[in-house]
Amino acid sequence: MSPRVRARVHRDFPDPEIAAVVIELLEEWGRSSVAWEVDRVQTAIVLFAAGDVDRYLEILEEAYWDYRDVLMISGFGDTGWKKLMEAAIGSE
């Protein structure tokens, strides 16, 4: 997981224990055989969840089924996704 996604997790999920679980599950998804465009999808998941654990778990589950749905639901499926991502978590 990139440091900028990790920082956004800590911002959106201020409870350290919850943030640790969010990060652990995102990293687990990133190592899965279904993972593709990991940084982009992880960012989309975190931003879509907006600090809501239930919403986070729902979108993470969707990422296991089809990461492309996550990108479309979160607005990261359009051509402007990179600008959206940089605005939300900064550039590399």
CSV table of C-alpha atoms in Angstrom, one decimal:
chain,number,residue,atom,x,y,z
A,1,MET,CA,0.0,0.0,0.0
A,2,SER,CA,1.3,3.4,-0.9
A,3,PRO,CA,2.1,5.8,1.9
A,4,ARG,CA,-0.4,8.3,0.6
A,5,VAL,CA,-3.3,5.8,0.7
A,6,ARG,CA,-2.2,4.7,4.2
A,7,ALA,CA,-2.2,8.4,5.3
A,8,ARG,CA,-5.7,8.8,3.9
A,9,VAL,CA,-6.9,5.7,5.8
A,10,HIS,CA,-5.6,7.2,9.1
A,11,ARG,CA,-7.3,10.5,8.2
A,12,ASP,CA,-10.7,8.9,7.4
A,13,PHE,CA,-10.6,6.3,10.1
A,14,PRO,CA,-9.0,8.1,13.1
A,15,ASP,CA,-9.4,5.2,15.6
A,16,PRO,CA,-6.0,3.5,15.4
A,17,GLU,CA,-7.5,0.0,15.8
A,18,ILE,CA,-10.0,0.5,13.0
A,19,ALA,CA,-7.4,2.1,10.7
A,20,ALA,CA,-5.1,-0.9,11.3
A,21,VAL,CA,-7.9,-3.4,10.3
A,22,VAL,CA,-8.8,-1.3,7.3
A,23,ILE,CA,-5.1,-1.2,6.2
A,24,GLU,CA,-4.7,-5.0,6.8
A,25,LEU,CA,-7.8,-5.8,4.7
A,26,LEU,CA,-6.8,-3.5,1.9
A,27,GLU,CA,-3.3,-5.0,1.8
A,28,GLU,CA,-4.9,-8.5,1.8
A,29,TRP,CA,-7.0,-7.5,-1.2
A,30,GLY,CA,-3.9,-6.1,-2.9
A,31,ARG,CA,-2.2,-9.5,-2.6
A,32,SER,CA,-5.1,-11.4,-3.9
A,33,SER,CA,-5.3,-12.9,-7.4
A,34,VAL,CA,-8.1,-10.6,-8.3
A,35,ALA,CA,-6.1,-7.4,-7.5
A,36,TRP,CA,-5.5,-5.1,-10.4
A,37,GLU,CA,-4.4,-1.4,-10.4
A,38,VAL,CA,-3.9,-1.8,-6.7
A,39,ASP,CA,-3.2,1.8,-5.8
A,40,ARG,CA,-6.1,3.1,-7.8
A,41,VAL,CA,-8.6,0.6,-6.4
A,42,GLN,CA,-7.4,1.0,-2.8
A,43,THR,CA,-7.8,4.7,-3.1
A,44,ALA,CA,-11.3,4.3,-4.6
A,45,ILE,CA,-12.3,2.1,-1.8
A,46,VAL,CA,-11.1,4.4,0.9
A,47,LEU,CA,-12.6,7.5,-0.6
A,48,PHE,CA,-15.9,5.8,-1.3
A,49,ALA,CA,-16.1,4.5,2.3
A,50,ALA,CA,-15.6,8.1,3.6
A,51,GLY,CA,-14.8,6.8,7.1
A,52,ASP,CA,-17.8,4.5,7.3
A,53,VAL,CA,-16.8,1.0,8.3
A,54,ASP,CA,-19.9,-0.7,7.0
A,55,ARG,CA,-19.6,1.1,3.7
A,56,TYR,CA,-15.9,0.2,3.6
A,57,LEU,CA,-16.7,-3.5,4.1
A,58,GLU,CA,-19.4,-3.4,1.3
A,59,ILE,CA,-17.1,-1.8,-1.3
A,60,LEU,CA,-14.2,-4.1,-0.3
A,61,GLU,CA,-16.3,-7.1,-0.9
A,62,GLU,CA,-17.3,-5.7,-4.3
A,63,ALA,CA,-13.6,-5.4,-5.1
A,64,TYR,CA,-13.2,-9.1,-4.7
A,65,TRP,CA,-16.0,-9.7,-7.2
A,66,ASP,CA,-15.1,-7.1,-9.8
A,67,TYR,CA,-12.7,-4.2,-9.1
A,68,ARG,CA,-14.1,-2.5,-12.2
A,69,ASP,CA,-17.4,-2.0,-10.4
A,70,VAL,CA,-15.6,-0.3,-7.6
A,71,LEU,CA,-13.9,2.0,-10.0
A,72,MET,CA,-17.2,2.9,-11.6
A,73,ILE,CA,-19.1,3.3,-8.3
A,74,SER,CA,-16.4,5.6,-6.9
A,75,GLY,CA,-15.9,7.8,-9.9
A,76,PHE,CA,-12.5,6.3,-10.6
A,77,GLY,CA,-13.6,4.6,-13.8
A,78,ASP,CA,-13.7,7.8,-15.8
A,79,THR,CA,-10.9,9.3,-17.7
A,80,GLY,CA,-10.4,12.0,-15.0
A,81,TRP,CA,-9.6,9.4,-12.3
A,82,LYS,CA,-6.0,10.4,-11.9
A,83,LYS,CA,-6.8,14.1,-11.2
A,84,LEU,CA,-9.5,12.9,-8.7
A,85,MET,CA,-6.9,10.7,-7.0
A,86,GLU,CA,-4.3,13.4,-6.8
A,87,ALA,CA,-6.8,15.9,-5.4
A,88,ALA,CA,-7.8,13.4,-2.7
A,89,ILE,CA,-4.4,11.9,-1.7
A,90,GLY,CA,-1.7,14.0,-3.5
A,91,SER,CA,0.6,13.0,-6.2
A,92,GLU,CA,3.4,10.5,-6.0
